[in-house]
Amino acid sequence: MGTAVAIAPETTANLKLPYIAAGQAQKHVTHNEALRMLDALVQLAVADRDRSVPPADPAEGARHIVAAGATGAWAGRDHHVAAFMDGGWFTFPPAPGWTAYVAGEGRLCVWTGTQWEGVEGGAATELHDLVGLGIGTQADEVNAFAARLENAVWSAKYAGEGGSGALRMALNKEGPADTVSLIFKTDWSSRAEVGLAGSDNFEIKVSADGSLWMQALRIDPASGAVTLPQTRQECGLRNLLINARGLVNQRGYVSGTATAAAGRYTLDRWRVVAAGQALSWTEANGYRTFTAPAGGVEQVIEGLDVVAGTYVLSWTGTASASINGVAVAKGGTMSLAGGANVTVRFSGGTFALPQLERGAVPSAFEVRPFSQELIMCQRYYEKSYNLEVAPGTASQMGRRNQNTFQIAANHRADIPFRVIKRAAPTVTIYNPSTGAAGQVRAQPDADITIGGIYVPGGAGCMIDFVTTATTQAVYWHWAAEAEL
């Protein structure tokens, strides 16, 4: 195994070939050394460039590019060209621009001054430590990579090509207070930014002018909680209007029936403003589309449900609308005082899916379960009849009763309400056999006029009546109204 040969100080500028000095003895030695170097470096082709230890049994003329961390005869010769000639190893430090064909890879490599980089088809296949790269434009100190083009594509390396079929791109920042993001611009004026901007929260920001920014979305990295700073959160019970789909009809109102008096209630929570006018509707897709009369149909919202702030009213259809007597356009807003009743009226056209909610921007219509809507209505009106049966109808279904009596005596019966009313309601008692108001039915054969109704509050009431000599049981229906 030979040792590395030091290059003579009197050499050519590029390949460092030794000159034959004037009057030199044994000129053939110097001449042969130069030939040996030419043979090693001209038309340079090496077996590989990933070997750091010399092969055990090299062939004469074998050449390699020494890999980093070389040992043995190649120690200290990282990246040099090593050639086995005349029984020993000779190494040659490359100069920038040297090219070598690496047979084991089937490609040309060029020495950049710091490393050997692959070249294929006249183009570099490996680029390292560039200070700038411009595609169709110039890179600069601020933008080390710049591209001006119409389309770009990134694709995963398929399994058949030796890849995994997946593609992940990583953008890294040094610390939490730094920024790593993507900025989208219009004619070089920023409009949106996505990423980790000054924190580890994932954020989306938008700007109308490139200078004033609004945070549209923020995701906490610890909890995953999503915050929409500029959007009102759509929680449940947003709509202050009750029975907005119009499906609850405890009074049994018939579409298009003229009301006998002003302010008469029709569908639950909705009343016709003027006497002799009617509310009519068609039903499809799980809600009713109403036709409001010229005088209007309205709902009074209880002040307990109103907090001070800005509210927005939305609906579909041709009707005009007002809040507390002030006209409001679709999607229009109004400031409301807290704790005060609010009257919403629709007039002279169709309306469907009305919604009054806090905020300045209308949200999607809130669809509440029918059972929940019914309970909300029963705070203001409730009856013992089946849902589809109008009060005052002769019907035995749902009737209440009391069975144990002292005959021909005064009696008092308690009537608890299913839902506590907003205030002490007006209660009407009906005879289930005839539908007559103010009566109970005594079995087997008597209709008894009640002596009185006592309503101490919103939880229930009591009725008084006198039984007959033959009374075995007493039956009745009831309706309780506590509308605003």
Short mmCIF file of C-alpha atoms in Angstrom, two decimals:
data_model
loop_
_atom_site.label_atom_id
_atom_site.label_comp_id
_atom_site.label_asym_id
_atom_site.label_seq_id
_atom_site.Cartn_x
_atom_site.Cartn_y
_atom_site.Cartn_z
CA MET A 1 0.00 0.00 0.00
CA GLY A 2 1.64 3.27 -1.11
CA THR A 3 1.48 6.64 0.57
CA ALA A 4 0.13 9.90 -0.81
CA VAL A 5 2.58 11.75 -3.05
CA ALA A 6 3.19 15.42 -2.36
CA ILE A 7 2.89 17.71 -5.38
CA ALA A 8 6.12 19.46 -6.36
CA PRO A 9 6.15 23.22 -5.83
CA GLU A 10 7.11 24.02 -9.40
CA THR A 11 3.96 22.99 -11.24
CA THR A 12 1.48 24.09 -13.85
CA ALA A 13 -1.31 26.42 -12.77
CA ASN A 14 -4.33 24.12 -13.19
CA LEU A 15 -3.43 20.43 -12.93
CA LYS A 16 -0.23 21.13 -10.99
CA LEU A 17 1.89 19.06 -13.39
CA PRO A 18 5.61 19.20 -12.48
CA TYR A 19 7.94 21.10 -14.72
CA ILE A 20 11.30 19.66 -15.83
CA ALA A 21 13.86 22.04 -14.48
CA ALA A 22 16.77 23.19 -16.59
CA GLY A 23 19.79 21.00 -16.08
CA GLN A 24 17.72 18.51 -14.11
CA ALA A 25 19.13 15.02 -13.78
CA GLN A 26 16.82 12.04 -14.34
CA LYS A 27 14.37 14.09 -16.31
CA HIS A 28 12.40 10.97 -17.04
CA VAL A 29 11.26 10.78 -13.41
CA THR A 30 9.58 14.19 -13.52
CA HIS A 31 8.22 13.47 -16.97
CA ASN A 32 6.71 10.16 -15.84
CA GLU A 33 5.15 11.82 -12.78
CA ALA A 34 3.40 14.35 -15.01
CA LEU A 35 2.18 11.56 -17.29
CA ARG A 36 0.87 9.69 -14.27
CA MET A 37 -1.13 12.77 -13.18
CA LEU A 38 -2.50 13.30 -16.65
CA ASP A 39 -3.54 9.67 -16.81
CA ALA A 40 -5.33 10.04 -13.48
CA LEU A 41 -7.14 13.33 -14.11
CA VAL A 42 -7.79 13.72 -17.84
CA GLN A 43 -11.17 12.25 -18.95
CA LEU A 44 -11.83 11.67 -15.27
CA ALA A 45 -14.08 8.72 -14.47
CA VAL A 46 -14.33 7.22 -10.98
CA ALA A 47 -15.98 4.10 -9.65
CA ASP A 48 -17.85 5.79 -6.80
CA ARG A 49 -17.90 8.70 -4.36
CA ASP A 50 -19.24 7.14 -1.18
CA ARG A 51 -16.16 5.19 -0.06
CA SER A 52 -14.07 6.46 2.86
CA VAL A 53 -11.76 3.42 3.09
CA PRO A 54 -9.55 2.29 0.16
CA PRO A 55 -10.62 -1.01 -1.43
CA ALA A 56 -8.62 -4.01 -0.25
CA ASP A 57 -7.51 -5.20 -3.71
CA PRO A 58 -7.67 -2.29 -6.16
CA ALA A 59 -6.98 -2.73 -9.85
CA GLU A 60 -4.23 -0.73 -11.50
CA GLY A 61 -5.65 2.63 -12.55
CA ALA A 62 -8.71 2.39 -10.26
CA ARG A 63 -10.07 5.81 -9.34
CA HIS A 64 -12.45 6.97 -6.61
CA ILE A 65 -13.72 10.20 -5.10
CA VAL A 66 -12.88 9.98 -1.40
CA ALA A 67 -15.91 10.31 0.89
CA ALA A 68 -15.87 12.35 4.09
CA GLY A 69 -14.23 10.80 7.15
CA ALA A 70 -11.57 8.96 5.15
CA THR A 71 -9.10 6.64 6.89
CA GLY A 72 -6.07 4.59 5.99
CA ALA A 73 -4.10 5.73 2.96
CA TRP A 74 -6.87 8.23 2.28
CA ALA A 75 -6.83 9.86 5.69
CA GLY A 76 -7.08 13.63 5.45
CA ARG A 77 -7.99 13.45 1.75
CA ASP A 78 -11.79 13.94 1.98
CA HIS A 79 -13.31 14.73 -1.45
CA HIS A 80 -9.96 14.21 -3.26
CA VAL A 81 -9.61 12.13 -6.41
CA ALA A 82 -7.72 8.95 -5.45
CA ALA A 83 -6.00 6.86 -8.16
CA PHE A 84 -4.19 3.52 -7.68
CA MET A 85 -1.13 3.61 -9.93
CA ASP A 86 2.18 1.77 -9.91
CA GLY A 87 1.16 -0.13 -6.77
CA GLY A 88 0.22 2.87 -4.63
CA TRP A 89 -2.43 5.48 -4.00
CA PHE A 90 -2.08 8.98 -5.36
CA THR A 91 -4.61 11.65 -4.32
CA PHE A 92 -5.38 14.93 -6.04
CA PRO A 93 -7.35 17.82 -4.48
CA PRO A 94 -10.05 19.02 -6.90
CA ALA A 95 -10.45 22.58 -8.06
CA PRO A 96 -13.88 24.24 -8.54
CA GLY A 97 -15.38 23.23 -11.85
CA TRP A 98 -13.71 19.81 -12.13
CA THR A 99 -16.09 17.19 -13.46
CA ALA A 100 -16.01 13.46 -12.98
CA TYR A 101 -18.18 10.64 -14.26
CA VAL A 102 -19.28 8.44 -11.34
CA ALA A 103 -19.83 5.01 -12.86
CA GLY A 104 -21.66 3.62 -9.82
CA GLU A 105 -24.34 6.31 -10.18
CA GLY A 106 -24.31 6.78 -13.92
CA ARG A 107 -23.98 10.54 -13.64
CA LEU A 108 -21.58 13.41 -13.93
CA CYS A 109 -20.56 15.29 -10.81
CA VAL A 110 -19.04 18.73 -10.49
CA TRP A 111 -16.86 20.03 -7.65
CA THR A 112 -18.38 23.30 -6.35
CA GLY A 113 -15.53 24.10 -4.03
CA THR A 114 -17.24 22.49 -1.04
CA GLN A 115 -18.81 19.29 -2.38
CA TRP A 116 -19.40 17.12 -5.43
CA GLU A 117 -22.86 17.76 -6.89
CA GLY A 118 -24.61 15.59 -9.43
CA VAL A 119 -25.15 16.77 -13.00
CA GLU A 120 -27.51 15.01 -15.39
CA GLY A 121 -28.40 15.86 -18.97
CA GLY A 122 -26.47 19.09 -18.74
CA ALA A 123 -28.48 20.21 -15.69
CA ALA A 124 -27.64 20.00 -12.01
CA THR A 125 -29.48 17.22 -10.17
CA GLU A 126 -28.19 18.35 -6.79
CA LEU A 127 -27.90 21.93 -5.58
CA HIS A 128 -26.56 22.75 -2.16
CA ASP A 129 -25.80 25.89 -0.16
CA LEU A 130 -27.15 28.28 -2.78
CA VAL A 131 -27.49 31.87 -1.60
CA GLY A 132 -30.30 32.62 -4.05
CA LEU A 133 -32.45 31.10 -6.78
CA GLY A 134 -34.73 32.90 -9.21
CA ILE A 135 -37.13 31.23 -11.64
CA GLY A 136 -38.33 33.65 -14.28
CA THR A 137 -37.28 36.53 -12.07
CA GLN A 138 -34.43 37.75 -9.88
CA ALA A 139 -33.83 36.60 -6.32
CA ASP A 140 -32.48 39.20 -3.90
CA GLU A 141 -31.21 39.51 -0.34
CA VAL A 142 -34.75 39.71 1.06
CA ASN A 143 -36.25 36.99 -1.14
CA ALA A 144 -33.56 34.35 -1.56
CA PHE A 145 -35.99 32.25 -3.61
CA ALA A 146 -38.23 33.95 -6.15
CA ALA A 147 -40.38 32.55 -8.95
CA ARG A 148 -42.54 34.19 -11.60
CA LEU A 149 -44.69 31.56 -13.28
CA GLU A 150 -48.27 30.50 -14.04
CA ASN A 151 -48.52 27.05 -12.52
CA ALA A 152 -46.63 24.93 -10.03
CA VAL A 153 -47.22 21.40 -8.81
CA TRP A 154 -45.91 19.26 -5.98
CA SER A 155 -46.44 15.50 -6.12
CA ALA A 156 -45.60 12.65 -3.81
CA LYS A 157 -43.05 10.11 -4.98
CA TYR A 158 -45.08 6.99 -5.73
CA ALA A 159 -44.28 3.63 -4.17
CA GLY A 160 -43.35 2.27 -7.62
CA GLU A 161 -40.73 5.00 -7.87
CA GLY A 162 -39.21 4.13 -4.52
CA GLY A 163 -41.27 6.58 -2.47
CA SER A 164 -44.05 6.17 0.07
CA GLY A 165 -46.82 7.79 -1.94
CA ALA A 166 -47.19 10.54 0.68
CA LEU A 167 -46.08 14.16 0.63
CA ARG A 168 -45.60 16.49 3.59
CA MET A 169 -44.16 20.00 3.46
CA ALA A 170 -42.63 21.51 6.57
CA LEU A 171 -42.31 25.22 7.36
CA ASN A 172 -40.22 25.90 10.47
CA LYS A 173 -39.66 28.89 12.73
CA GLU A 174 -37.11 29.29 15.51
CA GLY A 175 -39.34 30.14 18.46
CA PRO A 176 -42.99 30.73 19.47
CA ALA A 177 -42.71 34.50 19.12
CA ASP A 178 -41.47 34.21 15.53
CA THR A 179 -43.66 33.87 12.43
CA VAL A 180 -44.03 31.15 9.83
CA SER A 181 -46.90 31.78 7.43
CA LEU A 182 -48.20 32.04 3.90
CA ILE A 183 -49.30 35.47 2.65
CA PHE A 184 -51.71 35.90 -0.27
CA LYS A 185 -51.56 39.17 -2.23
CA THR A 186 -53.45 41.06 -4.92
CA ASP A 187 -51.14 43.12 -7.13
CA TRP A 188 -48.55 42.95 -4.33
CA SER A 189 -50.98 44.19 -1.66
CA SER A 190 -51.52 41.62 1.10
CA ARG A 191 -55.04 40.28 1.56
CA ALA A 192 -54.72 37.11 3.69
CA GLU A 193 -52.19 35.38 5.94
CA VAL A 194 -52.30 31.77 7.13
CA GLY A 195 -49.93 30.22 9.67
CA LEU A 196 -48.28 30.79 13.03
CA ALA A 197 -47.93 34.56 13.27
CA GLY A 198 -46.12 35.68 16.40
CA SER A 199 -47.40 32.74 18.46
CA ASP A 200 -48.04 29.01 18.22
CA ASN A 201 -51.76 29.58 17.55
CA PHE A 202 -52.78 28.62 14.02
CA GLU A 203 -54.41 31.75 12.59
CA ILE A 204 -56.09 33.07 9.48
CA LYS A 205 -55.95 36.83 9.04
CA VAL A 206 -57.48 39.00 6.32
CA SER A 207 -56.99 42.58 5.18
CA ALA A 208 -58.92 44.84 2.83
CA ASP A 209 -56.00 47.18 2.19
CA GLY A 210 -52.83 45.31 3.16
CA SER A 211 -52.27 47.40 6.29
CA LEU A 212 -55.24 46.86 8.64
CA TRP A 213 -55.57 43.19 9.56
CA MET A 214 -58.51 41.29 11.05
CA GLN A 215 -58.09 37.91 12.72
CA ALA A 216 -60.76 35.63 11.22
CA LEU A 217 -59.83 32.30 12.85
CA ARG A 218 -57.62 31.14 15.71
CA ILE A 219 -56.95 27.54 16.84
CA ASP A 220 -55.33 26.92 20.22
CA PRO A 221 -52.52 24.32 19.88
CA ALA A 222 -53.07 22.92 23.38
CA SER A 223 -56.86 22.46 23.41
CA GLY A 224 -57.77 22.54 19.74
CA ALA A 225 -60.44 25.11 20.57
CA VAL A 226 -61.51 27.19 17.58
CA THR A 227 -62.23 30.90 17.98
CA LEU A 228 -63.86 33.07 15.32
CA PRO A 229 -63.15 36.58 16.65
CA GLN A 230 -65.17 38.41 13.97
CA THR A 231 -68.12 35.98 13.90
CA ARG A 232 -70.93 35.71 16.38
CA GLN A 233 -71.05 32.20 17.79
CA GLU A 234 -74.17 30.31 16.70
CA CYS A 235 -75.25 28.76 19.99
CA GLY A 236 -78.69 27.35 20.69
CA LEU A 237 -81.83 29.41 21.38
CA ARG A 238 -80.62 32.30 19.26
CA ASN A 239 -84.03 33.09 17.84
CA LEU A 240 -86.17 35.17 20.21
CA LEU A 241 -89.27 34.47 18.12
CA ILE A 242 -91.16 31.42 19.41
CA ASN A 243 -92.99 29.08 17.02
CA ALA A 244 -91.21 30.71 14.08
CA ARG A 245 -91.96 27.70 11.88
CA GLY A 246 -95.64 28.03 12.80
CA LEU A 247 -96.21 24.34 13.56
CA VAL A 248 -97.61 24.73 17.10
CA ASN A 249 -101.36 25.42 16.93
CA GLN A 250 -102.89 24.70 20.35
CA ARG A 251 -105.94 26.91 19.70
CA GLY A 252 -106.80 24.93 16.57
CA TYR A 253 -106.87 28.06 14.39
CA VAL A 254 -107.87 27.38 10.78
CA SER A 255 -105.83 29.08 8.06
CA GLY A 256 -107.63 32.09 6.54
CA THR A 257 -110.27 32.44 9.29
CA ALA A 258 -111.12 36.09 9.98
CA THR A 259 -110.66 37.10 13.60
CA ALA A 260 -113.62 38.45 15.55
CA ALA A 261 -111.60 41.00 17.51
CA ALA A 262 -108.35 42.91 17.31
CA GLY A 263 -105.29 41.25 18.78
CA ARG A 264 -106.79 37.76 18.51
CA TYR A 265 -104.24 34.92 18.74
CA THR A 266 -104.12 32.36 15.95
CA LEU A 267 -101.11 30.04 15.81
CA ASP A 268 -99.27 29.96 19.12
CA ARG A 269 -97.56 33.27 19.97
CA TRP A 270 -98.85 34.97 16.77
CA ARG A 271 -101.80 37.37 16.83
CA VAL A 272 -103.66 39.20 14.07
CA VAL A 273 -103.54 42.93 14.75
CA ALA A 274 -106.82 44.14 13.22
CA ALA A 275 -110.29 42.67 13.70
CA GLY A 276 -111.83 40.91 10.73
CA GLN A 277 -108.49 39.99 9.15
CA ALA A 278 -106.85 36.57 8.89
CA LEU A 279 -103.54 34.77 8.87
CA SER A 280 -103.18 32.12 6.17
CA TRP A 281 -100.38 29.74 5.25
CA THR A 282 -99.07 26.90 3.14
CA GLU A 283 -96.89 24.15 4.57
CA ALA A 284 -93.88 22.41 3.01
CA ASN A 285 -90.37 21.28 3.94
CA GLY A 286 -91.06 21.31 7.66
CA TYR A 287 -92.29 24.89 8.04
CA ARG A 288 -95.17 27.16 7.10
CA THR A 289 -95.05 30.14 4.77
CA PHE A 290 -97.48 32.77 6.06
CA THR A 291 -99.46 35.46 4.30
CA ALA A 292 -99.80 38.42 6.62
CA PRO A 293 -102.85 40.71 6.27
CA ALA A 294 -102.52 44.42 5.62
CA GLY A 295 -103.04 45.19 9.30
CA GLY A 296 -100.29 42.79 10.22
CA VAL A 297 -99.57 39.75 12.32
CA GLU A 298 -97.24 40.14 15.28
CA GLN A 299 -95.50 38.48 18.20
CA VAL A 300 -94.63 40.13 21.50
CA ILE A 301 -91.31 38.91 22.91
CA GLU A 302 -91.08 38.83 26.68
CA GLY A 303 -88.61 41.33 28.10
CA LEU A 304 -87.02 38.68 30.33
CA ASP A 305 -85.47 37.19 27.17
CA VAL A 306 -84.04 40.50 25.94
CA VAL A 307 -80.63 41.87 26.94
CA ALA A 308 -79.51 45.27 25.77
CA GLY A 309 -77.67 45.28 22.46
CA THR A 310 -77.90 45.14 18.69
CA TYR A 311 -80.35 42.70 17.11
CA VAL A 312 -80.87 41.63 13.51
CA LEU A 313 -84.16 40.52 11.93
CA SER A 314 -84.26 38.13 8.99
CA TRP A 315 -86.98 36.31 7.05
CA THR A 316 -87.90 35.13 3.58
CA GLY A 317 -90.85 36.44 1.59
CA THR A 318 -92.44 39.70 0.45
CA ALA A 319 -93.91 41.04 3.71
CA SER A 320 -92.68 44.25 5.29
CA ALA A 321 -91.54 44.17 8.91
CA SER A 322 -91.22 46.43 11.92
CA ILE A 323 -89.77 46.21 15.41
CA ASN A 324 -91.57 48.23 18.07
CA GLY A 325 -93.27 50.18 15.26
CA VAL A 326 -90.04 51.03 13.39
CA ALA A 327 -89.67 49.61 9.88
CA VAL A 328 -86.81 47.15 9.44
CA ALA A 329 -85.44 45.75 6.18
CA LYS A 330 -84.42 42.12 5.72
CA GLY A 331 -81.17 41.65 7.59
CA GLY A 332 -81.64 45.06 9.20
CA THR A 333 -80.49 45.81 12.73
CA MET A 334 -81.94 47.67 15.69
CA SER A 335 -80.70 48.49 19.17
CA LEU A 336 -82.99 47.13 21.88
CA ALA A 337 -83.17 47.95 25.56
CA GLY A 338 -82.69 45.13 28.00
CA GLY A 339 -85.66 43.79 29.94
CA ALA A 340 -88.33 45.47 27.79
CA ASN A 341 -90.94 43.66 25.70
CA VAL A 342 -90.33 43.73 21.94
CA THR A 343 -93.06 43.59 19.27
CA VAL A 344 -92.17 42.16 15.86
CA ARG A 345 -94.80 42.67 13.15
CA PHE A 346 -95.10 41.45 9.54
CA SER A 347 -97.59 43.06 7.17
CA GLY A 348 -98.96 42.89 3.64
CA GLY A 349 -97.16 39.89 2.15
CA THR A 350 -95.60 36.51 2.70
CA PHE A 351 -93.02 35.62 5.31
CA ALA A 352 -91.35 32.41 6.49
CA LEU A 353 -88.60 31.39 8.89
CA PRO A 354 -88.50 34.73 10.74
CA GLN A 355 -85.60 35.14 13.16
CA LEU A 356 -84.66 37.89 15.62
CA GLU A 357 -81.22 37.38 17.17
CA ARG A 358 -78.39 39.26 18.81
CA GLY A 359 -75.66 40.58 16.53
CA ALA A 360 -75.29 42.56 13.34
CA VAL A 361 -75.24 39.70 10.83
CA PRO A 362 -78.09 37.18 10.39
CA SER A 363 -77.18 33.53 10.83
CA ALA A 364 -78.80 30.39 9.46
CA PHE A 365 -82.36 29.83 10.69
CA GLU A 366 -82.41 27.98 14.00
CA VAL A 367 -84.53 24.82 13.79
CA ARG A 368 -85.62 23.82 17.27
CA PRO A 369 -87.29 20.46 18.05
CA PHE A 370 -91.08 20.61 17.96
CA SER A 371 -91.27 19.34 21.55
CA GLN A 372 -89.07 22.18 22.74
CA GLU A 373 -91.06 24.73 20.75
CA LEU A 374 -94.30 23.43 22.30
CA ILE A 375 -92.95 23.81 25.84
CA MET A 376 -91.84 27.36 25.07
CA CYS A 377 -95.35 28.14 23.78
CA GLN A 378 -96.96 26.62 26.89
CA ARG A 379 -95.41 29.30 29.08
CA TYR A 380 -98.03 31.57 27.49
CA TYR A 381 -100.86 29.19 26.58
CA GLU A 382 -101.72 25.63 27.55
CA LYS A 383 -104.72 23.32 27.42
CA SER A 384 -105.77 19.83 28.50
CA TYR A 385 -107.10 18.86 25.06
CA ASN A 386 -105.11 16.81 22.59
CA LEU A 387 -102.81 19.02 20.56
CA GLU A 388 -104.93 19.05 17.40
CA VAL A 389 -108.27 19.68 19.20
CA ALA A 390 -109.49 23.26 19.69
CA PRO A 391 -110.65 24.24 23.20
CA GLY A 392 -114.45 24.22 23.51
CA THR A 393 -114.74 21.03 21.48
CA ALA A 394 -116.75 18.13 22.91
CA SER A 395 -113.97 15.60 23.48
CA GLN A 396 -113.23 13.05 26.19
CA MET A 397 -109.52 12.72 25.31
CA GLY A 398 -107.23 14.50 27.76
CA ARG A 399 -110.00 15.43 30.19
CA ARG A 400 -109.24 15.79 33.89
CA ASN A 401 -111.33 14.17 36.61
CA GLN A 402 -112.03 13.78 40.33
CA ASN A 403 -113.69 10.55 41.51
CA THR A 404 -114.21 10.59 45.31
CA PHE A 405 -117.02 12.84 46.51
CA GLN A 406 -119.39 13.58 49.28
CA ILE A 407 -122.61 13.86 47.35
CA ALA A 408 -124.56 17.11 47.21
CA ALA A 409 -121.63 19.01 48.68
CA ASN A 410 -119.16 21.76 47.81
CA HIS A 411 -115.92 20.50 46.29
CA ARG A 412 -112.61 22.06 45.19
CA ALA A 413 -110.33 20.47 42.58
CA ASP A 414 -106.67 21.35 42.00
CA ILE A 415 -105.41 21.75 38.41
CA PRO A 416 -101.59 21.79 38.07
CA PHE A 417 -100.16 23.20 34.83
CA ARG A 418 -97.56 21.24 32.88
CA VAL A 419 -95.48 24.40 32.36
CA ILE A 420 -95.36 27.31 34.80
CA LYS A 421 -96.90 30.38 33.19
CA ARG A 422 -95.14 33.73 32.95
CA ALA A 423 -97.91 35.17 35.17
CA ALA A 424 -101.22 34.09 36.68
CA PRO A 425 -103.19 33.08 33.57
CA THR A 426 -106.81 33.42 32.57
CA VAL A 427 -108.31 29.95 32.97
CA THR A 428 -111.39 28.63 31.18
CA ILE A 429 -113.10 25.34 32.15
CA TYR A 430 -114.93 23.30 29.50
CA ASN A 431 -117.50 20.51 29.70
CA PRO A 432 -115.90 17.53 27.86
CA SER A 433 -119.32 16.20 26.81
CA THR A 434 -120.73 19.42 25.35
CA GLY A 435 -117.77 21.79 25.03
CA ALA A 436 -119.64 24.40 27.04
CA ALA A 437 -117.46 26.85 28.93
CA GLY A 438 -117.85 27.25 32.70
CA GLN A 439 -119.14 23.73 33.26
CA VAL A 440 -117.92 20.33 34.43
CA ARG A 441 -119.54 16.99 33.61
CA ALA A 442 -120.85 14.96 36.55
CA GLN A 443 -121.38 11.29 35.92
CA PRO A 444 -123.66 9.67 35.30
CA ASP A 445 -125.97 12.36 34.01
CA ALA A 446 -125.40 15.97 35.10
CA ASP A 447 -123.74 19.14 33.75
CA ILE A 448 -122.60 21.31 36.66
CA THR A 449 -121.79 25.00 36.44
CA ILE A 450 -118.63 25.74 38.36
CA GLY A 451 -118.81 28.05 41.32
CA GLY A 452 -115.45 29.74 40.81
CA ILE A 453 -111.88 29.55 39.53
CA TYR A 454 -108.94 30.54 41.75
CA VAL A 455 -105.57 31.25 40.13
CA PRO A 456 -103.00 32.03 42.82
CA GLY A 457 -100.04 32.01 40.39
CA GLY A 458 -98.52 30.47 37.32
CA ALA A 459 -98.19 26.89 38.58
CA GLY A 460 -101.87 25.91 38.66
CA CYS A 461 -105.41 26.78 39.68
CA MET A 462 -108.42 25.50 41.65
CA ILE A 463 -112.07 25.19 40.69
CA ASP A 464 -115.19 24.98 42.92
CA PHE A 465 -118.38 23.09 42.14
CA VAL A 466 -121.32 21.46 43.94
CA THR A 467 -122.04 17.78 43.29
CA THR A 468 -125.50 16.29 42.88
CA ALA A 469 -127.03 13.47 44.86
CA THR A 470 -126.10 10.97 42.20
CA THR A 471 -122.59 12.24 41.35
CA GLN A 472 -119.97 9.49 41.01
CA ALA A 473 -117.21 11.39 39.19
CA VAL A 474 -116.60 14.82 37.70
CA TYR A 475 -114.72 15.54 34.41
CA TRP A 476 -113.51 18.74 32.76
CA HIS A 477 -111.12 20.31 30.25
CA TRP A 478 -109.20 23.50 30.85
CA ALA A 479 -107.22 26.15 28.97
CA ALA A 480 -104.86 28.69 30.56
CA GLU A 481 -103.75 31.85 28.75
CA ALA A 482 -100.96 34.17 29.92
CA GLU A 483 -100.13 35.97 26.68
CA LEU A 484 -98.44 39.35 26.71
#
